[in-house]
PDB file of C-alpha atoms in Angstrom:
ATOM      1  CA  UNK A1406      -7.902  -7.983   9.377  1.00 79.00           C
ATOM      2  CA  UNK A1407      -4.721 -10.075   9.255  1.00 76.00           C
ATOM      3  CA  UNK A1408      -5.761 -12.082  12.361  1.00 78.00           C
ATOM      4  CA  UNK A1409      -9.453 -12.936  11.299  1.00 79.00           C
ATOM      5  CA  UNK A1410      -8.132 -14.114   8.075  1.00 76.00           C
ATOM      6  CA  UNK A1411      -6.172 -16.154  10.095  1.00 73.00           C
ATOM      7  CA  UNK A1412      -8.184 -17.591  11.970  1.00 76.00           C
ATOM      8  CA  UNK A1413     -11.394 -17.646  10.532  1.00 75.00           C
ATOM      9  CA  UNK A1414     -11.608 -17.495   7.283  1.00 70.00           C
ATOM     10  CA  UNK A1415     -10.334 -20.618   5.161  1.00 72.00           C
ATOM     11  CA  UNK A1416      -7.669 -18.172   3.150  1.00 76.00           C
ATOM     12  CA  UNK A1417      -5.512 -15.244   3.910  1.00 82.00           C
ATOM     13  CA  UNK A1418      -4.433 -12.603   1.162  1.00 85.00           C
ATOM     14  CA  UNK A1419      -2.157 -11.125   3.368  1.00 88.00           C
ATOM     15  CA  UNK A1420       1.043 -12.348   2.977  1.00 84.00           C
ATOM     16  CA  UNK A1421       2.806  -9.222   4.731  1.00 87.00           C
ATOM     17  CA  UNK A1422       2.210  -6.269   6.892  1.00 90.00           C
ATOM     18  CA  UNK A1423       5.169  -3.597   7.011  1.00 91.00           C
ATOM     19  CA  UNK A1424       4.523  -0.400   9.097  1.00 93.00           C
ATOM     20  CA  UNK A1425       6.191   2.856  10.545  1.00 92.00           C
ATOM     21  CA  UNK A1426       6.238   5.896  11.662  1.00 92.00           C
ATOM     22  CA  UNK A1427       8.112   9.356  10.411  1.00 91.00           C
ATOM     23  CA  UNK A1428      10.132  10.623  12.525  1.00 93.00           C
ATOM     24  CA  UNK A1429       9.817  13.906  14.626  1.00 91.00           C
ATOM     25  CA  UNK A1430      12.359  14.717  12.431  1.00 93.00           C
ATOM     26  CA  UNK A1431      11.355  13.626   9.468  1.00 92.00           C
ATOM     27  CA  UNK A1432       7.436  14.677   9.583  1.00 93.00           C
ATOM     28  CA  UNK A1433       9.815  18.834  10.375  1.00 94.00           C
ATOM     29  CA  UNK A1434      11.655  18.642   7.122  1.00 93.00           C
ATOM     30  CA  UNK A1435       8.541  17.930   5.440  1.00 91.00           C
ATOM     31  CA  UNK A1436       7.380  20.498   7.349  1.00 94.00           C
ATOM     32  CA  UNK A1437       9.771  23.055   6.221  1.00 94.00           C
ATOM     33  CA  UNK A1438      10.426  22.295   2.312  1.00 92.00           C
ATOM     34  CA  UNK A1439       6.920  22.892   1.262  1.00 93.00           C
ATOM     35  CA  UNK A1440       7.391  26.034   3.720  1.00 95.00           C
ATOM     36  CA  UNK A1441       4.719  25.105   6.886  1.00 95.00           C
ATOM     37  CA  UNK A1442       5.327  25.513   9.349  1.00 95.00           C
ATOM     38  CA  UNK A1443       5.502  22.808  12.272  1.00 93.00           C
ATOM     39  CA  UNK A1444       2.528  22.358  14.311  1.00 91.00           C
ATOM     40  CA  UNK A1445      -0.214  19.649  14.760  1.00 85.00           C
ATOM     41  CA  UNK A1446      -2.447  21.468  12.217  1.00 89.00           C
ATOM     42  CA  UNK A1447       0.156  21.775   9.915  1.00 92.00           C
ATOM     43  CA  UNK A1448       1.018  17.852  10.575  1.00 90.00           C
ATOM     44  CA  UNK A1449      -1.925  16.721  10.160  1.00 85.00           C
ATOM     45  CA  UNK A1450      -2.850  18.728   6.646  1.00 89.00           C
ATOM     46  CA  UNK A1451      -0.603  18.399   5.073  1.00 92.00           C
ATOM     47  CA  UNK A1452       1.782  15.690   5.759  1.00 91.00           C
ATOM     48  CA  UNK A1453      -0.489  12.330   4.156  1.00 88.00           C
ATOM     49  CA  UNK A1454       2.416   9.125   5.751  1.00 85.00           C
ATOM     50  CA  UNK A1455       2.781  10.008   9.134  1.00 87.00           C
ATOM     51  CA  UNK A1456       2.519   6.738   9.686  1.00 92.00           C
ATOM     52  CA  UNK A1457       3.140   4.046   7.089  1.00 93.00           C
ATOM     53  CA  UNK A1458       1.218   1.338   6.429  1.00 94.00           C
ATOM     54  CA  UNK A1459       2.354  -2.034   3.665  1.00 92.00           C
ATOM     55  CA  UNK A1460       0.008  -5.551   3.276  1.00 93.00           C
ATOM     56  CA  UNK A1461       2.114  -7.849   0.962  1.00 90.00           C
ATOM     57  CA  UNK A1462      -0.055  -9.581  -1.155  1.00 88.00           C
ATOM     58  CA  UNK A1463       0.229 -13.109  -3.116  1.00 81.00           C
ATOM     59  CA  UNK A1464      -2.398 -12.539  -5.769  1.00 84.00           C
ATOM     60  CA  UNK A1465      -2.827  -8.953  -7.404  1.00 84.00           C
ATOM     61  CA  UNK A1466      -6.585 -10.230  -7.224  1.00 86.00           C
ATOM     62  CA  UNK A1467      -5.759  -9.856  -3.241  1.00 89.00           C
ATOM     63  CA  UNK A1468      -5.117  -5.860  -3.795  1.00 92.00           C
ATOM     64  CA  UNK A1469      -8.748  -5.563  -4.317  1.00 93.00           C
ATOM     65  CA  UNK A1470     -10.610  -7.673  -1.222  1.00 90.00           C
ATOM     66  CA  UNK A1471      -8.422  -6.024   0.680  1.00 92.00           C
ATOM     67  CA  UNK A1472      -8.700  -2.733  -0.554  1.00 94.00           C
ATOM     68  CA  UNK A1473     -12.440  -3.309  -0.199  1.00 93.00           C
ATOM     69  CA  UNK A1474     -12.352  -3.930   3.811  1.00 90.00           C
ATOM     70  CA  UNK A1475     -10.923  -2.419   4.903  1.00 93.00           C
ATOM     71  CA  UNK A1476     -12.563   0.612   2.559  1.00 93.00           C
ATOM     72  CA  UNK A1477     -15.835  -0.695   4.770  1.00 92.00           C
ATOM     73  CA  UNK A1478     -14.137   0.008   8.648  1.00 92.00           C
ATOM     74  CA  UNK A1479     -16.106   1.695  10.338  1.00 92.00           C
ATOM     75  CA  UNK A1480     -13.542   3.486  12.796  1.00 92.00           C
ATOM     76  CA  UNK A1481     -11.545   4.915   9.699  1.00 93.00           C
ATOM     77  CA  UNK A1482     -11.607   7.685   7.198  1.00 94.00           C
ATOM     78  CA  UNK A1483     -10.756   7.332   3.661  1.00 95.00           C
ATOM     79  CA  UNK A1484      -8.798   9.767   2.001  1.00 94.00           C
ATOM     80  CA  UNK A1485      -7.541   9.563  -1.198  1.00 95.00           C
ATOM     81  CA  UNK A1486      -6.837   6.202  -3.411  1.00 96.00           C
ATOM     82  CA  UNK A1487      -5.222   5.447  -5.748  1.00 96.00           C
ATOM     83  CA  UNK A1488      -5.643   2.614  -8.011  1.00 95.00           C
ATOM     84  CA  UNK A1489      -2.134   2.353  -9.672  1.00 92.00           C
ATOM     85  CA  UNK A1490      -2.532  -1.519 -10.198  1.00 89.00           C
ATOM     86  CA  UNK A1491      -4.888  -0.034 -13.551  1.00 91.00           C
ATOM     87  CA  UNK A1492      -2.624   2.809 -14.674  1.00 91.00           C
ATOM     88  CA  UNK A1493       0.692   2.092 -13.187  1.00 85.00           C
ATOM     89  CA  UNK A1494       2.813   5.473 -12.646  1.00 81.00           C
ATOM     90  CA  UNK A1495       5.669   6.020 -15.006  1.00 77.00           C
ATOM     91  CA  UNK A1496       7.764   3.937 -13.438  1.00 72.00           C
ATOM     92  CA  UNK A1497       5.803   0.338 -13.669  1.00 74.00           C
ATOM     93  CA  UNK A1498       5.765   1.127 -10.285  1.00 78.00           C
ATOM     94  CA  UNK A1499       1.760  -0.583  -9.424  1.00 84.00           C
ATOM     95  CA  UNK A1500       0.494  -0.665  -6.189  1.00 89.00           C
ATOM     96  CA  UNK A1501      -3.070  -0.184  -4.635  1.00 95.00           C
ATOM     97  CA  UNK A1502      -2.701   3.189  -2.283  1.00 95.00           C
ATOM     98  CA  UNK A1503      -5.366   4.648   0.201  1.00 96.00           C
ATOM     99  CA  UNK A1504      -4.709   7.980   2.923  1.00 95.00           C
ATOM    100  CA  UNK A1505      -6.885   6.765   5.499  1.00 95.00           C
ATOM    101  CA  UNK A1506      -6.877   9.392   9.163  1.00 93.00           C
ATOM    102  CA  UNK A1507      -7.381   7.095  11.399  1.00 92.00           C
ATOM    103  CA  UNK A1508      -8.730   7.981  16.031  1.00 92.00           C
ATOM    104  CA  UNK A1509      -5.820   8.306  17.958  1.00 89.00           C
ATOM    105  CA  UNK A1510      -6.915   9.256  21.614  1.00 91.00           C
ATOM    106  CA  UNK A1511      -6.005  11.529  23.875  1.00 90.00           C
ATOM    107  CA  UNK A1512      -6.782  12.169  26.979  1.00 93.00           C
ATOM    108  CA  UNK A1513      -8.799  15.139  26.111  1.00 94.00           C
ATOM    109  CA  UNK A1514      -9.851  14.654  22.572  1.00 91.00           C
ATOM    110  CA  UNK A1515      -9.546  11.962  18.995  1.00 91.00           C
ATOM    111  CA  UNK A1516      -7.606  13.251  16.655  1.00 87.00           C
ATOM    112  CA  UNK A1517      -7.411  12.107  13.406  1.00 89.00           C
ATOM    113  CA  UNK A1518      -3.873  11.734  11.150  1.00 88.00           C
ATOM    114  CA  UNK A1519      -3.076  10.385   7.645  1.00 90.00           C
ATOM    115  CA  UNK A1520      -1.957   7.321   7.630  1.00 94.00           C
ATOM    116  CA  UNK A1521      -0.376   5.505   3.328  1.00 94.00           C
ATOM    117  CA  UNK A1522      -1.534   2.720   3.289  1.00 96.00           C
ATOM    118  CA  UNK A1523      -0.425   0.556   0.649  1.00 93.00           C
ATOM    119  CA  UNK A1524      -1.387  -3.368  -0.809  1.00 95.00           C
ATOM    120  CA  UNK A1525       1.007  -4.556  -3.193  1.00 90.00           C
ATOM    121  CA  UNK A1526       2.370  -8.115  -4.603  1.00 85.00           C
ATOM    122  CA  UNK A1527       5.550  -8.906  -3.055  1.00 74.00           C
ATOM    123  CA  UNK A1528       6.852  -8.897  -7.220  1.00 63.00           C
ATOM    124  CA  UNK A1529       6.657  -5.383  -6.003  1.00 54.00           C
ATOM    125  CA  UNK A1530       9.920  -4.320  -4.737  1.00 56.00           C
ATOM    126  CA  UNK A1531      11.780  -2.935  -7.403  1.00 51.00           C
ATOM    127  CA  UNK A1532       9.645   0.356  -6.191  1.00 53.00           C
ATOM    128  CA  UNK A1533      12.307  -0.430  -3.678  1.00 56.00           C
ATOM    129  CA  UNK A1534      15.097   1.093  -5.933  1.00 57.00           C
ATOM    130  CA  UNK A1535      13.360   3.165  -7.342  1.00 54.00           C
ATOM    131  CA  UNK A1536      12.559   5.728  -4.316  1.00 56.00           C
ATOM    132  CA  UNK A1537      16.374   5.103  -3.333  1.00 61.00           C
ATOM    133  CA  UNK A1538      16.665   8.109  -6.647  1.00 62.00           C
ATOM    134  CA  UNK A1539      13.796  10.340  -4.373  1.00 61.00           C
ATOM    135  CA  UNK A1540      12.659   9.998  -8.890  1.00 64.00           C
ATOM    136  CA  UNK A1541      16.550  11.457 -10.177  1.00 73.00           C
ATOM    137  CA  UNK A1542      17.632   7.615 -10.704  1.00 72.00           C
ATOM    138  CA  UNK A1543      19.954   7.568 -14.412  1.00 78.00           C
ATOM    139  CA  UNK A1544      17.848   7.161 -17.696  1.00 81.00           C
ATOM    140  CA  UNK A1545      19.986   3.533 -18.159  1.00 81.00           C
ATOM    141  CA  UNK A1546      18.514   2.808 -14.177  1.00 75.00           C
ATOM    142  CA  UNK A1547      14.550   4.307 -15.056  1.00 73.00           C
ATOM    143  CA  UNK A1548      14.446   1.656 -18.498  1.00 78.00           C
ATOM    144  CA  UNK A1549      15.681  -1.038 -16.777  1.00 78.00           C
ATOM    145  CA  UNK A1550      13.724  -1.278 -13.590  1.00 73.00           C
ATOM    146  CA  UNK A1551      11.065  -0.105 -16.212  1.00 75.00           C
ATOM    147  CA  UNK A1552      11.228  -3.291 -18.169  1.00 79.00           C
ATOM    148  CA  UNK A1553      11.509  -5.138 -15.020  1.00 76.00           C
ATOM    149  CA  UNK A1554       7.929  -3.965 -13.668  1.00 73.00           C
ATOM    150  CA  UNK A1555       6.835  -5.349 -16.571  1.00 77.00           C
ATOM    151  CA  UNK A1556       8.257  -7.988 -15.852  1.00 80.00           C
ATOM    152  CA  UNK A1557       7.227  -8.025 -12.643  1.00 75.00           C
ATOM    153  CA  UNK A1558       3.534  -6.976 -13.938  1.00 75.00           C
ATOM    154  CA  UNK A1559       3.015  -9.809 -16.664  1.00 80.00           C
ATOM    155  CA  UNK A1560       4.558 -12.876 -13.158  1.00 80.00           C
ATOM    156  CA  UNK A1561       1.269 -10.891 -11.664  1.00 75.00           C
ATOM    157  CA  UNK A1562      -0.451 -11.160 -13.697  1.00 79.00           C
ATOM    158  CA  UNK A1563       0.271 -15.307 -15.061  1.00 82.00           C
ATOM    159  CA  UNK A1564       1.161 -16.229 -11.283  1.00 78.00           C
ATOM    160  CA  UNK A1565      -2.542 -14.690 -10.736  1.00 75.00           C
ATOM    161  CA  UNK A1566      -3.743 -17.410 -13.258  1.00 80.00           C
ATOM    162  CA  UNK A1567      -2.019 -20.286 -12.484  1.00 82.00           C
ATOM    163  CA  UNK A1568      -3.384 -19.977  -8.936  1.00 77.00           C
ATOM    164  CA  UNK A1569      -7.289 -19.409 -10.647  1.00 78.00           C
ATOM    165  CA  UNK A1570      -7.115 -22.937 -12.920  1.00 83.00           C
ATOM    166  CA  UNK A1571      -5.248 -25.366  -9.656  1.00 81.00           C
ATOM    167  CA  UNK A1572      -9.246 -23.588  -8.044  1.00 76.00           C
ATOM    168  CA  UNK A1573     -11.152 -24.114 -10.564  1.00 82.00           C
ATOM    169  CA  UNK A1574      -9.068 -27.674 -10.870  1.00 78.00           C
ATOM    170  CA  UNK A1575      -9.619 -28.995  -7.186  1.00 77.00           C
ATOM    171  CA  UNK A1576     -12.994 -27.890  -7.115  1.00 76.00           C
ATOM    172  CA  UNK A1577     -13.649 -30.321  -9.933  1.00 79.00           C
ATOM    173  CA  UNK A1578     -11.514 -33.681  -7.906  1.00 76.00           C
ATOM    174  CA  UNK A1579     -13.947 -32.412  -5.452  1.00 72.00           C
ATOM    175  CA  UNK A1580     -17.116 -33.264  -6.742  1.00 67.00           C
TER     176      UNK A1580
END
């Protein structure tokens, strides 16, 4: 999708894409913590973020555009959607999460492996700080991060409004 937007479309809503794959040690640790035996079927069934992709967009409207394109991919299975844009987390964090199953082709079979896709604006960095505390941030830090999340949401909305105004202005100038 990123390549298509970059080379074919007139506008690329994707600013940056970052991906990661959980280490085998991390997968085993998560399975054991949750009381499951460490094997491939349990890994696929119970570890929803074996791989993760974070897509950073310029504007909040781009988040839904990208999510729509991902949902239309015929090689992915959409397992779950969490819209933290419409319903922010308690911390104030806003993002759009898709849990998708991606085909992994082995020599004798195809496995569908869960991948978490997070789509958000660049301004949502307070989330990164919050997770360093694994959900146990001191109250004063949680409060400050919630305030930052509110400011970020306001900034995202203001940037979106400015972008829409610029597009309208450009359209009238080109008539």
